[in-house]
């Protein structure tokens, strides 16, 4: 049963998963638009809580919510928004945790989940065209039924929409072998802030001369450049074999040298994911089936059976030489089947979005040590999961357990995301995404001149500043003025300092102690 917590405006899925609004959005899908305050409140945050106190700075509640059914309706609504000088906030499932689809000065939220049709699956040419509100899981299942394979998708696939993940420029399951969202996309239809409709690429042809295609302009633009209304992806035939293998270590840091060897070995798993001991302990503490073997690394291998056999043997050799123990194939299969349900621990009735950073592989252990130090300083309980994004990069996602209803403590925990981000920058990496919390840091991501160029492009495409204002290029406020990046950073740093003096988080400790008895 879905548990809907009306008071806290949260809806938890049976898996303790993901986003706060899906259950409501499903109900509200019946309605094409709403001005109702209660309903609009549901769109005033995404997966992560934004405390009410923030209303002093941001007007997070949209003035209206629209659920457009097609491109024509979006064009009409954009025209209306221009005439009213109201912001437009494109929104998928609201499963991101950085506030990308949360208004900063009200406006019209476009809930894109009603545009959920798969328009065409071209089996002969291996392409698929779909609307942006389709979930990644629905797309993968539709392709599977035709003998095709979606090479890459986010682990939030059951709820995350095509448009949402594309706009966060995400990396995900399958990225290690097949590339990420950007590499999948052939073409997009986008409604621009002046109502023009553009196609960004070509249905069959990848970027290859003829001037640059425009996919790059919208992937990762966090809803600030236009509304994605249709996407064409290149897909693959289903591999003969998809096999999961798991290995455990007593200490996650032993994985790094093995990973560096594997990258050089030419063996290319589709996906590599890992969790630390605390992650699996917590899962068992909430009654989930999870192995009691310490830290675990699970990889998925794809291809013809014979080549998968060869790859498995090569990986066995590398991992066992590094001191790993190979886990039984049932454990590996179970871990693979759980790949979309990483945050089941949220069932403790608490939780917030993880800090999420990308770092070079050779800095993995330095950042693991630094992360453990921050967790200790801020008196938090934070299990850690992660993936290997590509041959150069690891994504670390420590997620903190905190009580969303204790606003001071949970807001203060945002200081954790800031400190983790700084640690990543110090080590040649960076946080994943800007959203509301990291907007203003664009120059840190792209360099001063790069950030200026992105700002110029944004101003040219959106001269009225109506497309998701206050995001990506600036931290906007309800008063129309932007907060300088340093001020937002300082505020987040102070939240961390406040967290240091607050009592220790105790969430989950009782359950954990019971488990250990
Ligand atoms: C359990 C869990 C697992 C996750 N795993 C991954 C992972 O493996 N990899 C990863 O990269 N991320 C992951 N994430 C975060 C991830 O970014 C989101 O889950 C997902 O990509 C966002 O999709 P959404 O539909 O919820 O978008 P939203 O949160 O609604 O929106 C995200 C951004 O996209 C914009 N947007 C949405 N739709 C459109 C549109 N049609 N046109 C223009 N802009 C639009 C919004 O304005 C916003 O800026 C995970 C999150 C959770 C909770």
mmCIF file of N, CA and C and ligand atoms in Angstrom, residues 17-19 46-47 89-97 99-101 112 132-133 136 153-157 159-173 221-224 226-229 340-343 353 356 387 395 397 432 468 471, ligand 1:
data_model
loop_
_atom_site.group_PDB
_atom_site.id
_atom_site.type_symbol
_atom_site.label_atom_id
_atom_site.label_comp_id
_atom_site.label_asym_id
_atom_site.label_seq_id
_atom_site.Cartn_x
_atom_site.Cartn_y
_atom_site.Cartn_z
ATOM 1 N N UNK A 17 10.534 4.259 -1.851
ATOM 2 C CA UNK A 17 11.236 4.932 -2.905
ATOM 3 C C UNK A 17 10.703 6.280 -3.118
ATOM 4 N N UNK A 18 11.242 6.817 -3.780
ATOM 5 C CA UNK A 18 11.478 7.931 -4.603
ATOM 6 C C UNK A 18 10.499 9.027 -4.336
ATOM 7 N N UNK A 19 9.715 9.408 -5.317
ATOM 8 C CA UNK A 19 9.426 10.809 -5.199
ATOM 9 C C UNK A 19 8.150 11.076 -4.446
ATOM 10 N N UNK A 46 10.666 19.156 -4.636
ATOM 11 C CA UNK A 46 10.840 17.870 -5.320
ATOM 12 C C UNK A 46 11.227 16.841 -4.270
ATOM 13 N N UNK A 47 12.057 15.875 -4.626
ATOM 14 C CA UNK A 47 12.375 14.814 -3.671
ATOM 15 C C UNK A 47 12.914 15.358 -2.350
ATOM 16 N N UNK A 89 7.673 26.579 -15.426
ATOM 17 C CA UNK A 89 8.579 25.618 -14.785
ATOM 18 C C UNK A 89 8.241 24.227 -15.311
ATOM 19 N N UNK A 90 9.063 23.697 -16.247
ATOM 20 C CA UNK A 90 8.799 22.333 -16.716
ATOM 21 C C UNK A 90 9.106 21.343 -15.590
ATOM 22 N N UNK A 91 8.264 20.331 -15.481
ATOM 23 C CA UNK A 91 8.452 19.374 -14.388
ATOM 24 C C UNK A 91 8.117 17.963 -14.877
ATOM 25 N N UNK A 92 8.984 17.007 -14.515
ATOM 26 C CA UNK A 92 8.686 15.602 -14.805
ATOM 27 C C UNK A 92 8.045 14.995 -13.580
ATOM 28 N N UNK A 93 8.749 14.028 -12.965
ATOM 29 C CA UNK A 93 8.192 13.367 -11.780
ATOM 30 C C UNK A 93 8.628 14.052 -10.482
ATOM 31 N N UNK A 94 9.446 15.074 -10.581
ATOM 32 C CA UNK A 94 9.920 15.759 -9.368
ATOM 33 C C UNK A 94 10.826 14.865 -8.530
ATOM 34 N N UNK A 95 11.556 13.955 -9.189
ATOM 35 C CA UNK A 95 12.365 13.003 -8.419
ATOM 36 C C UNK A 95 13.822 13.459 -8.264
ATOM 37 N N UNK A 96 14.133 14.611 -8.802
ATOM 38 C CA UNK A 96 15.474 15.161 -8.590
ATOM 39 C C UNK A 96 15.494 15.754 -7.190
ATOM 40 N N UNK A 97 16.644 15.933 -6.616
ATOM 41 C CA UNK A 97 16.665 16.450 -5.250
ATOM 42 C C UNK A 97 17.261 17.834 -5.127
ATOM 43 N N UNK A 99 15.941 20.688 -6.576
ATOM 44 C CA UNK A 99 14.975 21.776 -6.772
ATOM 45 C C UNK A 99 14.891 22.296 -8.190
ATOM 46 N N UNK A 100 15.318 21.500 -9.178
ATOM 47 C CA UNK A 100 15.278 21.956 -10.579
ATOM 48 C C UNK A 100 13.875 22.300 -11.050
ATOM 49 N N UNK A 101 12.877 21.550 -10.570
ATOM 50 C CA UNK A 101 11.505 21.804 -11.032
ATOM 51 C C UNK A 101 10.682 22.531 -9.971
ATOM 52 N N UNK A 112 4.608 17.521 -16.940
ATOM 53 C CA UNK A 112 4.714 16.890 -18.262
ATOM 54 C C UNK A 112 4.298 15.422 -18.263
ATOM 55 N N UNK A 132 7.914 13.297 -23.605
ATOM 56 C CA UNK A 132 8.851 13.464 -22.480
ATOM 57 C C UNK A 132 8.352 12.954 -21.134
ATOM 58 N N UNK A 133 7.017 12.742 -21.019
ATOM 59 C CA UNK A 133 6.487 12.285 -19.734
ATOM 60 C C UNK A 133 6.513 10.770 -19.561
ATOM 61 N N UNK A 136 11.305 6.078 -17.765
ATOM 62 C CA UNK A 136 12.372 5.256 -18.367
ATOM 63 C C UNK A 136 12.023 3.785 -18.266
ATOM 64 N N UNK A 153 19.802 4.273 -18.627
ATOM 65 C CA UNK A 153 18.642 4.868 -17.962
ATOM 66 C C UNK A 153 19.013 5.150 -16.504
ATOM 67 N N UNK A 154 18.284 6.058 -15.849
ATOM 68 C CA UNK A 154 18.639 6.348 -14.453
ATOM 69 C C UNK A 154 18.132 5.260 -13.520
ATOM 70 N N UNK A 155 18.737 5.145 -12.358
ATOM 71 C CA UNK A 155 18.247 4.107 -11.439
ATOM 72 C C UNK A 155 16.874 4.486 -10.883
ATOM 73 N N UNK A 156 16.468 5.727 -11.073
ATOM 74 C CA UNK A 156 15.109 6.133 -10.698
ATOM 75 C C UNK A 156 14.114 5.853 -11.819
ATOM 76 N N UNK A 157 14.454 4.936 -12.733
ATOM 77 C CA UNK A 157 13.641 4.655 -13.930
ATOM 78 C C UNK A 157 12.144 4.435 -13.677
ATOM 79 N N UNK A 159 10.154 5.999 -11.857
ATOM 80 C CA UNK A 159 9.399 7.261 -11.775
ATOM 81 C C UNK A 159 9.966 8.354 -12.677
ATOM 82 N N UNK A 160 11.270 8.399 -12.865
ATOM 83 C CA UNK A 160 11.872 9.516 -13.609
ATOM 84 C C UNK A 160 11.387 9.527 -15.056
ATOM 85 N N UNK A 161 11.122 10.733 -15.559
ATOM 86 C CA UNK A 161 10.635 10.867 -16.933
ATOM 87 C C UNK A 161 11.799 11.097 -17.899
ATOM 88 N N UNK A 162 11.514 10.858 -19.177
ATOM 89 C CA UNK A 162 12.550 11.078 -20.200
ATOM 90 C C UNK A 162 13.019 12.534 -20.153
ATOM 91 N N UNK A 163 12.036 13.462 -20.143
ATOM 92 C CA UNK A 163 12.372 14.891 -20.169
ATOM 93 C C UNK A 163 13.159 15.317 -18.945
ATOM 94 N N UNK A 164 12.810 14.753 -17.789
ATOM 95 C CA UNK A 164 13.476 15.124 -16.537
ATOM 96 C C UNK A 164 14.934 14.705 -16.536
ATOM 97 N N UNK A 165 15.181 13.455 -16.904
ATOM 98 C CA UNK A 165 16.571 12.978 -16.835
ATOM 99 C C UNK A 165 17.441 13.663 -17.883
ATOM 100 N N UNK A 166 16.883 13.856 -19.060
ATOM 101 C CA UNK A 166 17.642 14.556 -20.110
ATOM 102 C C UNK A 166 18.040 15.944 -19.616
ATOM 103 N N UNK A 167 17.111 16.602 -18.944
ATOM 104 C CA UNK A 167 17.388 17.972 -18.494
ATOM 105 C C UNK A 167 18.312 18.056 -17.293
ATOM 106 N N UNK A 168 18.527 16.908 -16.615
ATOM 107 C CA UNK A 168 19.552 16.927 -15.566
ATOM 108 C C UNK A 168 20.897 16.458 -16.145
ATOM 109 N N UNK A 169 20.884 16.071 -17.421
ATOM 110 C CA UNK A 169 22.133 15.628 -18.070
ATOM 111 C C UNK A 169 22.718 14.428 -17.374
ATOM 112 N N UNK A 170 21.834 13.547 -16.934
ATOM 113 C CA UNK A 170 22.247 12.487 -16.022
ATOM 114 C C UNK A 170 23.156 11.425 -16.602
ATOM 115 N N UNK A 171 23.776 10.731 -15.667
ATOM 116 C CA UNK A 171 24.476 9.501 -16.012
ATOM 117 C C UNK A 171 23.706 8.387 -15.311
ATOM 118 N N UNK A 172 23.852 7.158 -15.756
ATOM 119 C CA UNK A 172 23.007 6.140 -15.129
ATOM 120 C C UNK A 172 23.425 4.717 -15.445
ATOM 121 N N UNK A 173 22.482 3.817 -15.297
ATOM 122 C CA UNK A 173 22.735 2.394 -15.518
ATOM 123 C C UNK A 173 23.028 2.179 -17.006
ATOM 124 N N UNK A 221 20.240 21.207 -19.289
ATOM 125 C CA UNK A 221 19.952 22.650 -19.143
ATOM 126 C C UNK A 221 18.914 22.913 -18.053
ATOM 127 N N UNK A 222 18.491 21.884 -17.348
ATOM 128 C CA UNK A 222 17.643 22.011 -16.152
ATOM 129 C C UNK A 222 16.380 22.831 -16.414
ATOM 130 N N UNK A 223 15.790 22.606 -17.577
ATOM 131 C CA UNK A 223 14.503 23.233 -17.891
ATOM 132 C C UNK A 223 14.578 24.725 -18.138
ATOM 133 N N UNK A 224 15.787 25.261 -18.378
ATOM 134 C CA UNK A 224 15.911 26.724 -18.511
ATOM 135 C C UNK A 224 15.941 27.204 -19.962
ATOM 136 N N UNK A 226 14.111 25.572 -22.702
ATOM 137 C CA UNK A 226 12.916 25.266 -23.473
ATOM 138 C C UNK A 226 12.218 24.048 -22.894
ATOM 139 N N UNK A 227 11.034 23.760 -23.442
ATOM 140 C CA UNK A 227 10.289 22.590 -22.967
ATOM 141 C C UNK A 227 10.474 21.464 -23.983
ATOM 142 N N UNK A 228 11.062 20.371 -23.549
ATOM 143 C CA UNK A 228 11.249 19.218 -24.437
ATOM 144 C C UNK A 228 9.892 18.529 -24.598
ATOM 145 N N UNK A 229 9.467 18.383 -25.852
ATOM 146 C CA UNK A 229 8.122 17.837 -26.090
ATOM 147 C C UNK A 229 8.146 16.474 -26.797
ATOM 148 N N UNK A 340 16.913 -0.474 -9.148
ATOM 149 C CA UNK A 340 16.055 0.720 -9.215
ATOM 150 C C UNK A 340 15.475 1.117 -7.857
ATOM 151 N N UNK A 341 15.929 0.458 -6.819
ATOM 152 C CA UNK A 341 15.320 0.723 -5.497
ATOM 153 C C UNK A 341 16.396 0.959 -4.443
ATOM 154 N N UNK A 342 17.260 1.903 -4.745
ATOM 155 C CA UNK A 342 18.432 2.100 -3.872
ATOM 156 C C UNK A 342 18.079 2.721 -2.535
ATOM 157 N N UNK A 343 16.973 3.471 -2.517
ATOM 158 C CA UNK A 343 16.675 4.234 -1.314
ATOM 159 C C UNK A 343 15.553 3.622 -0.488
ATOM 160 N N UNK A 353 17.647 13.743 0.138
ATOM 161 C CA UNK A 353 18.383 13.390 -1.079
ATOM 162 C C UNK A 353 19.867 13.318 -0.770
ATOM 163 N N UNK A 356 25.685 14.169 -4.079
ATOM 164 C CA UNK A 356 25.992 13.375 -5.271
ATOM 165 C C UNK A 356 27.163 14.044 -5.977
ATOM 166 N N UNK A 387 28.272 4.544 -8.336
ATOM 167 C CA UNK A 387 28.413 3.826 -9.602
ATOM 168 C C UNK A 387 29.712 4.284 -10.255
ATOM 169 N N UNK A 395 30.880 8.001 -9.516
ATOM 170 C CA UNK A 395 29.857 8.833 -8.884
ATOM 171 C C UNK A 395 29.617 8.306 -7.477
ATOM 172 N N UNK A 397 27.462 8.659 -3.945
ATOM 173 C CA UNK A 397 26.177 9.172 -3.465
ATOM 174 C C UNK A 397 25.946 8.787 -2.015
ATOM 175 N N UNK A 432 26.921 16.890 -8.753
ATOM 176 C CA UNK A 432 26.103 16.576 -9.921
ATOM 177 C C UNK A 432 24.960 17.598 -9.966
ATOM 178 N N UNK A 468 11.940 28.737 -16.533
ATOM 179 C CA UNK A 468 12.532 28.272 -15.273
ATOM 180 C C UNK A 468 13.554 29.260 -14.715
ATOM 181 N N UNK A 471 17.280 29.436 -12.036
ATOM 182 C CA UNK A 471 17.970 28.140 -12.025
ATOM 183 C C UNK A 471 19.172 28.186 -12.972
HETATM 184 C C1 LIG B 1 15.960 6.655 -6.342
HETATM 185 C C2 LIG B 1 16.646 7.651 -7.241
HETATM 186 C C3 LIG B 1 17.618 7.213 -8.115
HETATM 187 C C4 LIG B 1 18.240 8.105 -8.976
HETATM 188 N N1 LIG B 1 19.160 7.627 -9.860
HETATM 189 C C5 LIG B 1 19.749 8.457 -10.729
HETATM 190 C C6 LIG B 1 20.700 7.950 -11.679
HETATM 191 O O1 LIG B 1 20.970 6.764 -11.755
HETATM 192 N N2 LIG B 1 21.287 8.832 -12.497
HETATM 193 C C7 LIG B 1 20.985 10.168 -12.460
HETATM 194 O O2 LIG B 1 21.542 10.935 -13.245
HETATM 195 N N3 LIG B 1 20.094 10.666 -11.599
HETATM 196 C C8 LIG B 1 19.461 9.850 -10.735
HETATM 197 N N4 LIG B 1 18.538 10.347 -9.854
HETATM 198 C C9 LIG B 1 18.182 11.767 -9.913
HETATM 199 C C10 LIG B 1 17.551 12.038 -11.244
HETATM 200 O O3 LIG B 1 17.994 13.264 -11.761
HETATM 201 C C11 LIG B 1 16.055 12.087 -11.315
HETATM 202 O O4 LIG B 1 15.523 10.960 -10.747
HETATM 203 C C12 LIG B 1 15.499 12.169 -12.734
HETATM 204 O O5 LIG B 1 16.444 12.227 -13.734
HETATM 205 C C13 LIG B 1 14.686 13.386 -12.866
HETATM 206 O O6 LIG B 1 13.554 13.051 -13.587
HETATM 207 P P1 LIG B 1 12.172 13.690 -13.194
HETATM 208 O O7 LIG B 1 11.216 13.276 -14.239
HETATM 209 O O8 LIG B 1 11.804 13.378 -11.804
HETATM 210 O O9 LIG B 1 12.520 15.247 -13.362
HETATM 211 P P2 LIG B 1 12.217 16.479 -12.394
HETATM 212 O O10 LIG B 1 12.838 16.279 -11.076
HETATM 213 O O11 LIG B 1 10.787 16.772 -12.429
HETATM 214 O O12 LIG B 1 12.986 17.624 -13.193
HETATM 215 C C14 LIG B 1 14.375 17.632 -13.334
HETATM 216 C C15 LIG B 1 14.773 18.835 -14.195
HETATM 217 O O13 LIG B 1 14.330 18.650 -15.530
HETATM 218 C C16 LIG B 1 13.498 19.730 -15.966
HETATM 219 N N5 LIG B 1 12.473 19.144 -16.835
HETATM 220 C C17 LIG B 1 11.647 18.115 -16.558
HETATM 221 N N6 LIG B 1 10.917 17.785 -17.644
HETATM 222 C C18 LIG B 1 11.274 18.650 -18.630
HETATM 223 C C19 LIG B 1 10.862 18.848 -19.987
HETATM 224 N N7 LIG B 1 9.971 18.053 -20.593
HETATM 225 N N8 LIG B 1 11.434 19.853 -20.698
HETATM 226 C C20 LIG B 1 12.346 20.677 -20.128
HETATM 227 N N9 LIG B 1 12.780 20.528 -18.864
HETATM 228 C C21 LIG B 1 12.255 19.523 -18.125
HETATM 229 C C22 LIG B 1 12.990 20.369 -14.692
HETATM 230 O O14 LIG B 1 12.693 21.741 -14.876
HETATM 231 C C23 LIG B 1 14.151 20.144 -13.742
HETATM 232 O O15 LIG B 1 15.099 21.175 -13.885
HETATM 233 C C24 LIG B 1 17.899 9.480 -8.962
HETATM 234 C C25 LIG B 1 16.931 9.931 -8.074
HETATM 235 C C26 LIG B 1 16.304 9.027 -7.222
HETATM 236 C C27 LIG B 1 15.259 9.526 -6.312
#
